[in-house]
mmCIF file of C-alpha atoms in Angstrom:
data_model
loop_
_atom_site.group_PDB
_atom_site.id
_atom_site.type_symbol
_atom_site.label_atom_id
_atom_site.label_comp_id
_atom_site.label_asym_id
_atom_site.label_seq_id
_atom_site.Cartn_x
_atom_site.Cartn_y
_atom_site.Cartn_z
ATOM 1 C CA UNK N 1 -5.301 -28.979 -4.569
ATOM 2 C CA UNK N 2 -5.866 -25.043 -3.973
ATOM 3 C CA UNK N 3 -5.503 -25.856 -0.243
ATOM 4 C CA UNK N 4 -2.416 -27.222 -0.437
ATOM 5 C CA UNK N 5 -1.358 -25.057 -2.223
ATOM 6 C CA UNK N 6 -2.408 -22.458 -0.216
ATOM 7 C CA UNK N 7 -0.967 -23.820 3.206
ATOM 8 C CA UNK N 8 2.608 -24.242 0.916
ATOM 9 C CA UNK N 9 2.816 -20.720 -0.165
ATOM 10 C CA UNK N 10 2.088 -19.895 3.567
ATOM 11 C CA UNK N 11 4.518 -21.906 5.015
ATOM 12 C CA UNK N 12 7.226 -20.801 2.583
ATOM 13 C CA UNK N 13 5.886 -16.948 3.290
ATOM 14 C CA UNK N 14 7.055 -17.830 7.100
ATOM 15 C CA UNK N 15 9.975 -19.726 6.315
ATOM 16 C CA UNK N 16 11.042 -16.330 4.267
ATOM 17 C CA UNK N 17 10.264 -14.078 6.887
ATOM 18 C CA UNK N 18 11.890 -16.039 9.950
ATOM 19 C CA UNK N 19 14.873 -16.455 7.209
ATOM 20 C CA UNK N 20 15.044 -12.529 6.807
ATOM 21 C CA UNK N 21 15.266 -12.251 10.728
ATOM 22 C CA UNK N 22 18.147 -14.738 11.059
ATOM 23 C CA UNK N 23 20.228 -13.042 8.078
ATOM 24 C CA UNK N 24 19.604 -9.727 9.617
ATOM 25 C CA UNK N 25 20.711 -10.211 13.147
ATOM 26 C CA UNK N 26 23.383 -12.244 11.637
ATOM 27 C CA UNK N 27 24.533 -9.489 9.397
ATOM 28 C CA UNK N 28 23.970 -6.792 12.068
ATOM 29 C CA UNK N 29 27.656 -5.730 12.653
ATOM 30 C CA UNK N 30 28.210 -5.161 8.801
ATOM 31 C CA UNK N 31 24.483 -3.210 8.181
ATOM 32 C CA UNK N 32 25.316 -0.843 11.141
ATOM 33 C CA UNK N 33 27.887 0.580 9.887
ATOM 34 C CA UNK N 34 26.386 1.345 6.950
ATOM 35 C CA UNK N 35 22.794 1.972 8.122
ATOM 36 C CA UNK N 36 24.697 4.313 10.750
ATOM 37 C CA UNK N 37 25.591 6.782 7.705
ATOM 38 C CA UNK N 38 22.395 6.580 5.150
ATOM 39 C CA UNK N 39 19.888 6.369 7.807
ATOM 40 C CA UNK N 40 20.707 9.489 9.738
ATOM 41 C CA UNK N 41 17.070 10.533 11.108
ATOM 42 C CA UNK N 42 13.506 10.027 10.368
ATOM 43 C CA UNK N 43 13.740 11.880 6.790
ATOM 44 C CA UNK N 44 16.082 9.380 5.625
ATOM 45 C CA UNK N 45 14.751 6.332 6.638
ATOM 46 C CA UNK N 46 11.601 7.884 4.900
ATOM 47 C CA UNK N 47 13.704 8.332 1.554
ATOM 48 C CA UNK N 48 15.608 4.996 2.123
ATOM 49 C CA UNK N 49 12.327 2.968 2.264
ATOM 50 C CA UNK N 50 10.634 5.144 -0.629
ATOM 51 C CA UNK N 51 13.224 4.383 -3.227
ATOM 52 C CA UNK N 52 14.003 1.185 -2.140
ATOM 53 C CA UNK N 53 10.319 -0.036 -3.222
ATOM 54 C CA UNK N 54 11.304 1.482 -6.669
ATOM 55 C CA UNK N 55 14.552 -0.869 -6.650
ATOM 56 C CA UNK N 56 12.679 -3.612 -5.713
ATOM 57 C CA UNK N 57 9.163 -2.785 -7.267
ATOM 58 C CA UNK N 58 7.612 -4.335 -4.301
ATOM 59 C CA UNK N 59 6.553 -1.834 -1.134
ATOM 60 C CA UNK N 60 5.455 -4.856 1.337
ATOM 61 C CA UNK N 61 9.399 -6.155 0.638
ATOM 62 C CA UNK N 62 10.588 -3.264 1.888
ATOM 63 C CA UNK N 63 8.317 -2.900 4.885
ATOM 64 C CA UNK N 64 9.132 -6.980 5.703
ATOM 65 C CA UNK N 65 12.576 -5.404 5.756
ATOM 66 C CA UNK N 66 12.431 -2.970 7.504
ATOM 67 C CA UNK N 67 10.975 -4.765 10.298
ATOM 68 C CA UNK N 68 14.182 -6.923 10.318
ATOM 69 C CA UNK N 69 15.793 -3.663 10.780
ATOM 70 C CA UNK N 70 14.030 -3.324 13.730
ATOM 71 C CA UNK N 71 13.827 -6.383 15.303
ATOM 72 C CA UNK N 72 18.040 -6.594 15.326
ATOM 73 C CA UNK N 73 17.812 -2.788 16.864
ATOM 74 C CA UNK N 74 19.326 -1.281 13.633
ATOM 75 C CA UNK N 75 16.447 1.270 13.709
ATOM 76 C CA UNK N 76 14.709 2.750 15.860
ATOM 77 C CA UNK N 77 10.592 2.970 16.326
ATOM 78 C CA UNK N 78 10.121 6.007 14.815
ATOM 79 C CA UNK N 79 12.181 5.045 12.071
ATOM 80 C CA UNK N 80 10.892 2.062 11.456
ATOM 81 C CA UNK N 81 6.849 3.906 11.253
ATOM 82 C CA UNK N 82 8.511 5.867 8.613
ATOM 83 C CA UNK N 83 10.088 3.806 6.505
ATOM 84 C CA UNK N 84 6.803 1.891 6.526
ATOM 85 C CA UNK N 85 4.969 4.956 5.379
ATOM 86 C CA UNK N 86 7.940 5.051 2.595
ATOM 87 C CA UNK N 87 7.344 2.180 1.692
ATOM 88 C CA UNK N 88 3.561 2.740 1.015
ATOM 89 C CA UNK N 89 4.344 5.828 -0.736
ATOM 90 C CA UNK N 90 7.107 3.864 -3.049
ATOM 91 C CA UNK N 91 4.398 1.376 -3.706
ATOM 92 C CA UNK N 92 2.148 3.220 -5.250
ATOM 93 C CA UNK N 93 3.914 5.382 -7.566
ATOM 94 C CA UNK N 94 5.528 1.851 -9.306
ATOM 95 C CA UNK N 95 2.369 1.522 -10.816
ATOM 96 C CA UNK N 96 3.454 4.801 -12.509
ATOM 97 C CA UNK N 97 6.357 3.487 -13.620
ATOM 98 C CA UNK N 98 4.742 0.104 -14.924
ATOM 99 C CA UNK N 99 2.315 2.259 -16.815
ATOM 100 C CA UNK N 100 5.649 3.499 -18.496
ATOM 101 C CA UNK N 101 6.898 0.149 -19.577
ATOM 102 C CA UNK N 102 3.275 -0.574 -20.769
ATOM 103 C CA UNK N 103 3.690 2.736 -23.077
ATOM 104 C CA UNK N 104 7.304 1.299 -24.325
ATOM 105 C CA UNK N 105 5.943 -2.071 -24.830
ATOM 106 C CA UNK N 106 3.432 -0.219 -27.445
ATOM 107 C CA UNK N 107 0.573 -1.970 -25.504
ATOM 108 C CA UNK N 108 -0.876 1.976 -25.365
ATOM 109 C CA UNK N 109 -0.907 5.111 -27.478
ATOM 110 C CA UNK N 110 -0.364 7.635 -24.986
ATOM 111 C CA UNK N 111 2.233 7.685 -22.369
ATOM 112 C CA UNK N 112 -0.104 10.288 -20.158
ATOM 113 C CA UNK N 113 -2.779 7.252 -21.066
ATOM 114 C CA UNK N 114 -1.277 4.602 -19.951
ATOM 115 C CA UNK N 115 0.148 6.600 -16.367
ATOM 116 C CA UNK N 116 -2.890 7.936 -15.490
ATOM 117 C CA UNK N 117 -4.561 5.053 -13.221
ATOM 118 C CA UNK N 118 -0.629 5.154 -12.015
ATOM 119 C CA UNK N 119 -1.159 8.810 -11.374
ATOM 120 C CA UNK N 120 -4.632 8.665 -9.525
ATOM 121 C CA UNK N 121 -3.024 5.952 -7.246
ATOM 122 C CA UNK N 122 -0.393 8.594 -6.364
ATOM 123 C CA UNK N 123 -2.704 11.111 -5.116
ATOM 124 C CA UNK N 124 -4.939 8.718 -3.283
ATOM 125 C CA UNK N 125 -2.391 7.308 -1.488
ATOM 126 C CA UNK N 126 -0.216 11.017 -0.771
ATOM 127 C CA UNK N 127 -3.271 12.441 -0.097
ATOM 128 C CA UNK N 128 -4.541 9.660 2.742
ATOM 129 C CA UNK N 129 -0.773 8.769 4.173
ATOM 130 C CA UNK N 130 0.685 11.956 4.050
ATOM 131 C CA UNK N 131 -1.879 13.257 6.416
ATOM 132 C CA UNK N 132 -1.670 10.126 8.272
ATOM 133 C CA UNK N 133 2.360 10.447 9.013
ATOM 134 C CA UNK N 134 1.833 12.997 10.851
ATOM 135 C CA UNK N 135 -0.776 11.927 12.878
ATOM 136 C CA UNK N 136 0.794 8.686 13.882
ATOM 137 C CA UNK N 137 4.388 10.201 14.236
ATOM 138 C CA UNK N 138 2.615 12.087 17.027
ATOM 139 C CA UNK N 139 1.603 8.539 18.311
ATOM 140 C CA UNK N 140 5.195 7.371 18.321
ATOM 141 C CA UNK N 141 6.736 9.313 21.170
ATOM 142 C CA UNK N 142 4.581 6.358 23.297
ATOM 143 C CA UNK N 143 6.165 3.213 21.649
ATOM 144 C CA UNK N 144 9.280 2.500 23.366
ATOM 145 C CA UNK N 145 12.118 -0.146 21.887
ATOM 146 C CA UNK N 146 11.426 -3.026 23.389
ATOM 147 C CA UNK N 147 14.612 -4.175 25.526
ATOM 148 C CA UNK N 148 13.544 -6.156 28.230
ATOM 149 C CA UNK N 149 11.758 -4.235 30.780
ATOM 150 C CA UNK N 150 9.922 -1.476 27.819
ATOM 151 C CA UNK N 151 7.987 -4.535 26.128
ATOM 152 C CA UNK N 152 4.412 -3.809 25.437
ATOM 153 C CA UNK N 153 3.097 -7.026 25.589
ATOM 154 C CA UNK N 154 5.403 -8.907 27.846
ATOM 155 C CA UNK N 155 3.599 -12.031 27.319
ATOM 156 C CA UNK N 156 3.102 -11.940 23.197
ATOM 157 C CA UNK N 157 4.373 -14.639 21.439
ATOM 158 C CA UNK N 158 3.875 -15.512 17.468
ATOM 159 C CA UNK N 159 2.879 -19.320 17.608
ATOM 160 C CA UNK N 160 5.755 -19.938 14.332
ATOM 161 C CA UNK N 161 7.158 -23.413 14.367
ATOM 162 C CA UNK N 162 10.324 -24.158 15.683
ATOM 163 C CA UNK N 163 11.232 -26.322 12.735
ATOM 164 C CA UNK N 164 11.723 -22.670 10.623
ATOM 165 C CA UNK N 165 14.768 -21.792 13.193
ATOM 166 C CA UNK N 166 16.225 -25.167 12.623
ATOM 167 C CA UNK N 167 16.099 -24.754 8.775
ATOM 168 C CA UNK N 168 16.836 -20.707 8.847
ATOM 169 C CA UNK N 169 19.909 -21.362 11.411
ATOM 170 C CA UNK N 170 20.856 -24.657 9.250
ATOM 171 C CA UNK N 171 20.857 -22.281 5.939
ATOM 172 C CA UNK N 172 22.591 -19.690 7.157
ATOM 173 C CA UNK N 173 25.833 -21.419 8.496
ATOM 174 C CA UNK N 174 25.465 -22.916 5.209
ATOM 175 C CA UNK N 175 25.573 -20.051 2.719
ATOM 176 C CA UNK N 176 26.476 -17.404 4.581
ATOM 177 C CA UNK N 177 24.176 -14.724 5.870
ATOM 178 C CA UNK N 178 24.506 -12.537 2.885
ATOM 179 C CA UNK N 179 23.484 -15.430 0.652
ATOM 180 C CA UNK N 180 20.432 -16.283 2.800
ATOM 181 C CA UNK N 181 19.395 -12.685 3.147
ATOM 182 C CA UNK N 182 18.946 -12.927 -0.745
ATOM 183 C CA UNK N 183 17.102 -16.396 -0.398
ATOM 184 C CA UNK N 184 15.073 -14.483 1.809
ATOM 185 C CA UNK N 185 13.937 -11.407 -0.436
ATOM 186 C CA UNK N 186 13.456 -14.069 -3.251
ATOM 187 C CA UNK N 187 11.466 -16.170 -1.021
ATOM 188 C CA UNK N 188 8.973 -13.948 -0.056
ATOM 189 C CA UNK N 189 8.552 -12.502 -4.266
ATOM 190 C CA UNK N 190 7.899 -16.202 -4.759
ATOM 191 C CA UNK N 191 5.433 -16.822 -2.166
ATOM 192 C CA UNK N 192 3.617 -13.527 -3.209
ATOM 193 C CA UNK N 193 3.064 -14.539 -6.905
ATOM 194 C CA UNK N 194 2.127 -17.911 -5.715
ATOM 195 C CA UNK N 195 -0.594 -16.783 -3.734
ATOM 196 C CA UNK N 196 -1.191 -14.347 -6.733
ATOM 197 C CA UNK N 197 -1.338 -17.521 -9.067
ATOM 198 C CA UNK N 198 -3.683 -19.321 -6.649
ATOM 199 C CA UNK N 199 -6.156 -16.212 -6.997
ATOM 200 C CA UNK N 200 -5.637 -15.905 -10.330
ATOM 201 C CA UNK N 201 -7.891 -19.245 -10.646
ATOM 202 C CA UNK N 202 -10.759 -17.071 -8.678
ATOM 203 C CA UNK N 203 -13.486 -16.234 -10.871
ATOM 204 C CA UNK N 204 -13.634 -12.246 -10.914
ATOM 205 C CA UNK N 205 -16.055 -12.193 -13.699
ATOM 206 C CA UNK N 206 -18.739 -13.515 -10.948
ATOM 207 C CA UNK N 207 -17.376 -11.005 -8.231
ATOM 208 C CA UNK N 208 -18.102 -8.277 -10.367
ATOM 209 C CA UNK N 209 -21.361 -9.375 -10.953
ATOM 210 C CA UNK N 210 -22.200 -9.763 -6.711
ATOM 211 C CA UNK N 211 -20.290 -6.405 -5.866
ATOM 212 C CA UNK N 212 -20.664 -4.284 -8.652
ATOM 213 C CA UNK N 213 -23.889 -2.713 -6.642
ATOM 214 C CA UNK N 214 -22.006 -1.841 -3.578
ATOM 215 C CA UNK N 215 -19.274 0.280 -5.199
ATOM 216 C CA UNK N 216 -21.805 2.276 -5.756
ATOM 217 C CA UNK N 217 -21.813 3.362 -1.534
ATOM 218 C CA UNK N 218 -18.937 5.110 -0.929
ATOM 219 C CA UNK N 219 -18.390 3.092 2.713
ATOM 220 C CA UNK N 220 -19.093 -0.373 1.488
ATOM 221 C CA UNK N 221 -16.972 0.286 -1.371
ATOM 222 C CA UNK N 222 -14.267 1.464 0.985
ATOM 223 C CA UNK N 223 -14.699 -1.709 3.231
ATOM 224 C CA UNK N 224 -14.857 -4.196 0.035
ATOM 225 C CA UNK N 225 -11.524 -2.904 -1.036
ATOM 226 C CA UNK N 226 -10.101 -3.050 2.791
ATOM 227 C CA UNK N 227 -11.485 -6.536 3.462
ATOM 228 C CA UNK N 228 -10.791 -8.003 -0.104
ATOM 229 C CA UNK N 229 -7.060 -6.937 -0.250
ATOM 230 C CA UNK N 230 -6.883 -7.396 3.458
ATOM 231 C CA UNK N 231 -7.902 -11.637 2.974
ATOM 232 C CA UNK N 232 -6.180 -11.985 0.116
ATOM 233 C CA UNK N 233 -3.044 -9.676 0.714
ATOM 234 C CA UNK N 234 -2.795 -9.050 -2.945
ATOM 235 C CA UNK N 235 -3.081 -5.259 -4.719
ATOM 236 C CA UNK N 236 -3.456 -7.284 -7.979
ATOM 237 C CA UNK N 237 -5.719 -8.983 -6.746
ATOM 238 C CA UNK N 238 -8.319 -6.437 -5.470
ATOM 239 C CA UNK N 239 -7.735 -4.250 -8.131
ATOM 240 C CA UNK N 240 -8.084 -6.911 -10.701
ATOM 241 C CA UNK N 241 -11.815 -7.479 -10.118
ATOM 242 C CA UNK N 242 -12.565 -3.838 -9.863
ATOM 243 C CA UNK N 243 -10.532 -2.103 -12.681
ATOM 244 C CA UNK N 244 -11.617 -4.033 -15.760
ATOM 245 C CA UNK N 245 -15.736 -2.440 -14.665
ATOM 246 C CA UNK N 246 -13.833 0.733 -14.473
ATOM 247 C CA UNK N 247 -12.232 0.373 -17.896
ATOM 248 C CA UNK N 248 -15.527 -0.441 -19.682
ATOM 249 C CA UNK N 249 -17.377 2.088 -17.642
ATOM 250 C CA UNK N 250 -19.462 0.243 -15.588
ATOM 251 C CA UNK N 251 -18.277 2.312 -12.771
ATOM 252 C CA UNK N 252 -17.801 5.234 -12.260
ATOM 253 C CA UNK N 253 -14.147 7.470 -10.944
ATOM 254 C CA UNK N 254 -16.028 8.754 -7.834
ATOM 255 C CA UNK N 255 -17.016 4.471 -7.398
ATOM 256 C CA UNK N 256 -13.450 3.572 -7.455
ATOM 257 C CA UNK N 257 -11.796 5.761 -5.696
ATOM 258 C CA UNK N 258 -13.493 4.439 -2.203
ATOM 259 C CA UNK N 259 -12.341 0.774 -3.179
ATOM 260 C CA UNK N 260 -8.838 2.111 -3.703
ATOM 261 C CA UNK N 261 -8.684 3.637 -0.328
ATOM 262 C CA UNK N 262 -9.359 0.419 1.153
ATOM 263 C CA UNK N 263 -7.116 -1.697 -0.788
ATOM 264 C CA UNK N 264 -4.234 0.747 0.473
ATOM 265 C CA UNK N 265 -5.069 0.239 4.127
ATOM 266 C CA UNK N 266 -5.376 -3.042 3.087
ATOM 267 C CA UNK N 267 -1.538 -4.026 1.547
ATOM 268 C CA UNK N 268 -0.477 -3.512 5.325
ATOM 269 C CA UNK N 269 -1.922 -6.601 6.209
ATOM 270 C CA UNK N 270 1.110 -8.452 5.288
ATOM 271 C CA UNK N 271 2.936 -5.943 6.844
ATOM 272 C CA UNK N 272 1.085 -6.808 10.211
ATOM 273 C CA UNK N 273 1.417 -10.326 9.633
ATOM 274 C CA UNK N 274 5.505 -10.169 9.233
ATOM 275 C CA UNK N 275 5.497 -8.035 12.120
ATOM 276 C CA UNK N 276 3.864 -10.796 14.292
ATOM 277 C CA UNK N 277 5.871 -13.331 12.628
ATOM 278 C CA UNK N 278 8.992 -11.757 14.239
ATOM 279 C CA UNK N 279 7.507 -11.201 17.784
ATOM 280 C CA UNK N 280 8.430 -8.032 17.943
ATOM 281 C CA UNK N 281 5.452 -6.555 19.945
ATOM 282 C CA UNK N 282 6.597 -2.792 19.025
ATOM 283 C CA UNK N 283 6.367 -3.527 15.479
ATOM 284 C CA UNK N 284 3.408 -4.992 15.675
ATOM 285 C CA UNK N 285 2.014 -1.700 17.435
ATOM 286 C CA UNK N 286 3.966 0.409 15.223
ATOM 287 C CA UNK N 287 2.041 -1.165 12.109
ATOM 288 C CA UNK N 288 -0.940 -1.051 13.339
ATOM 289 C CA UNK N 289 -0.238 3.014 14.110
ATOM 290 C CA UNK N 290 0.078 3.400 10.655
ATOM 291 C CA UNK N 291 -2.993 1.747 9.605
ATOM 292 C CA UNK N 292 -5.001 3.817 12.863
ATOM 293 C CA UNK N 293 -3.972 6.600 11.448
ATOM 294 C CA UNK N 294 -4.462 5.866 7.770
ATOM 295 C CA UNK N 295 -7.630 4.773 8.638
ATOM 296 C CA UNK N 296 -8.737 8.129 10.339
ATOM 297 C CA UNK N 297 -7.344 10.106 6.988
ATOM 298 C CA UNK N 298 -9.483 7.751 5.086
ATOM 299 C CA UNK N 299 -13.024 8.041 7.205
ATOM 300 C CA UNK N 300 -12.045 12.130 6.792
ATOM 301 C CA UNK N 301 -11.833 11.804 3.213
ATOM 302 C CA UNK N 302 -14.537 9.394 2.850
ATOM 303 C CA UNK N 303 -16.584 11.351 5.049
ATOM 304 C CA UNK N 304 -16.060 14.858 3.025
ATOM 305 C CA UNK N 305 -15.896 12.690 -0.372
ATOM 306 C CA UNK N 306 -17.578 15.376 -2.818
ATOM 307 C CA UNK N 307 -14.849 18.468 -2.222
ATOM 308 C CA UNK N 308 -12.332 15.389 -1.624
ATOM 309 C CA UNK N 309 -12.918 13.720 -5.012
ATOM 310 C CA UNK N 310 -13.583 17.305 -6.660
ATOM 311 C CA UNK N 311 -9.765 18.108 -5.524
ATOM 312 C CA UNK N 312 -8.381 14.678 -6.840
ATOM 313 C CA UNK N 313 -10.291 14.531 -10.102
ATOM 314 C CA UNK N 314 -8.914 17.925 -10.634
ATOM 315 C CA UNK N 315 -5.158 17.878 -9.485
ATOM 316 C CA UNK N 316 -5.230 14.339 -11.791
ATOM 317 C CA UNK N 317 -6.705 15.956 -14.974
ATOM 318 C CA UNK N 318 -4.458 18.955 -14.506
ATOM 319 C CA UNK N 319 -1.420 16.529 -14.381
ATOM 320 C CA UNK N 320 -2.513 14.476 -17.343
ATOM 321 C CA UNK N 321 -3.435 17.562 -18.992
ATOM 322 C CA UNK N 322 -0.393 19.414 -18.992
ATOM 323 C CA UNK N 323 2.968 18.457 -20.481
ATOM 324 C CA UNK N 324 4.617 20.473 -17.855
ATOM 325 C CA UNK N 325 2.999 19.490 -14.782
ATOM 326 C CA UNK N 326 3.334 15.689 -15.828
ATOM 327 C CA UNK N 327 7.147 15.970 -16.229
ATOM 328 C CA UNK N 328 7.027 18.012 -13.076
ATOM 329 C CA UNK N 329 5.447 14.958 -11.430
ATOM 330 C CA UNK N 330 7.462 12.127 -12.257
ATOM 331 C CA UNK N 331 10.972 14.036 -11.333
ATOM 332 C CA UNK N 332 9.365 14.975 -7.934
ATOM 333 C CA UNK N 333 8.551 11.018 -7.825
ATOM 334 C CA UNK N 334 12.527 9.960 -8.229
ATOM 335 C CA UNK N 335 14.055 13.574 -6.372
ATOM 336 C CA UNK N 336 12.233 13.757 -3.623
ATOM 337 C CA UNK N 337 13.148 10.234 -1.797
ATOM 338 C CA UNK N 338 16.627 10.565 -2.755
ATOM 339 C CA UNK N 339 16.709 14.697 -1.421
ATOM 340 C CA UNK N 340 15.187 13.384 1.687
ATOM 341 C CA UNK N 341 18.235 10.892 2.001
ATOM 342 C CA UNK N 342 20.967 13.625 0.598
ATOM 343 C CA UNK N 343 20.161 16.337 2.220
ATOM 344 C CA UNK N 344 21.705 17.687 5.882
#
């Protein structure tokens, strides 16, 4: 029964993403126009991607997106590296926000409280792909669009049945490609919280108990996190088996913090995944870029981990700590994506 329902959720996760493609190209001649005047250089397709995973409260969404962007040439590859970096960056600081609606909701005291895992998420992932945008954007000058005679793997194909074009074309003449780009988006939320439901039935109680002795090395606790999110392509997931021994102090900050690092490499499996789904060999490079050189920011952290988690635990406490700072924090969390859009 969990098999099938796996190899449903799958199929439907394709079906979405071939879907997206279609509606894209479809509605390229409308999106330029409008791309053409948000999307003005790297900085704003940075913003663009960084506030759309606030609209949409889903990062990988706007990643999938953005390499539909791509793929109908309505970016460009350095662009599109960005926006997936935005889109990482947007990611992470929803759980922020969700901490929020947990403090309206009354579910928590303090409104600092119920942030703060929000808040360490932040600088984990600022600290690691901040660092690592700049390392792959120097990468990027290399990666070429792909138009016919710049294709990096000339012979790559994604092995996707043809019977998703029949029933992406077949949708699209029927609704419209606005309509289907919608069926799309919704497509892929459902197939995500299926495949969340499915793990949901995983017994995390019992994975606790097997892994709860390797958190306590800093690289296997970095590779559990990778690997785990990485199979199972689910944040809430991961994070679900290791934050409940955080909670009731069974682990420690400095245990955590290696798992977290992993998990964000590991969200841009998906990511990898859509990109292949496409068969658009330059995304596919350009993903794995960013996770090269998020990698590399992690193995530096990881690898200097005491004066690394020294600077985190203390930027974080000074945050929570101080009314001022905190405020400070969340505006530069909504201002800063939309400055980098605004802005000359």
């Amino acid at each position: 029964m969990i098999g099938a329902q796996i190899l449903v959720t799958v199929a439907l996760f394709l079906f979405a993403i071939r879907l997206l493609g279609g509606a894209t190209n479809a509605l390229t001649p409308s999106l330029e126009g409008v791309l053409d005047r948000v999307i003005v250089d790297g900085r704003s397709a940075l913003g663009l991607s960084w506030i759309a995973s606030y609209v949409v409260a889903n990062g990988s969404i706007v990643a999938a997106v953005s390499l539909t962007l791509f793929e109908s040439a309505l970016v460009e590859p350095t662009q599109l590296f960005l926006m997936i970096v935005g889109s990482r960056l947007g990611g992470a600081a929803v759980v922020v926000f969700i901490g929020g609606f947990d403090y309206v909701n009354e579910e928590i005291e303090s409104l600092r409280e119920s942030m703060s895992l929000g808040i360490l998420t932040v600088l984990l992932t600022h600290s690691i792909y901040l660092p690592a945008m700049v390392l792959g954007f120097l990468a990027m000058p290399r990666i070429r669009r792909a138009d016919g005679h710049g294709h990096l793997f000339p012979d790559f194909e994604a092995p996707v049945p043809d019977v998703f074009s029949v029933l992406t074309d077949g949708l699209i003449a029927t609704v419209g490609a606005g309509v289907a780009f919608l069926v799309a988006i919704g497509c892929i939320l459902v197939s995500l919280r299926s495949f969340d439901h499915v793990l949901d039935r995983v017994d995390k109680e019992r994975l606790r108990r097997r892994y709860i002795s390797t958190l306590q090395d800093k690289w296997l606790s970095f590779g559990l996190g990778l690997v785990v999110t990485g199979l199972t392509t689910s944040v809430a997931f991961s994070l679900g088996v290791i934050v409940p021994l955080y909670n009731r102090g069974h682990v420690k900050r400095g245990e955590i913090v290696p798992f977290v690092l992993g998990a964000n490499l590991g969200t841009l499996v998906d990511t990898l995944v859509v990109a292949v789904a496409l068969n658009t060999s330059v995304g596919v490079l350009t993903v794995l870029t960013v996770l090269a050189s998020g990698t590399v920011t992690s193995a530096l952290a990881l690898a200097y981990y005491a004066p690394y988690s020294r600077a985190i635990d203390g930027v974080q406490n000074r945050i929570i700590g101080n009314r001022s700072y905190f405020l400070g924090v969340l505006l530069s969390l909504l201002l800063v994506p939309i400055l980098l859009i605004v802005l000359p």
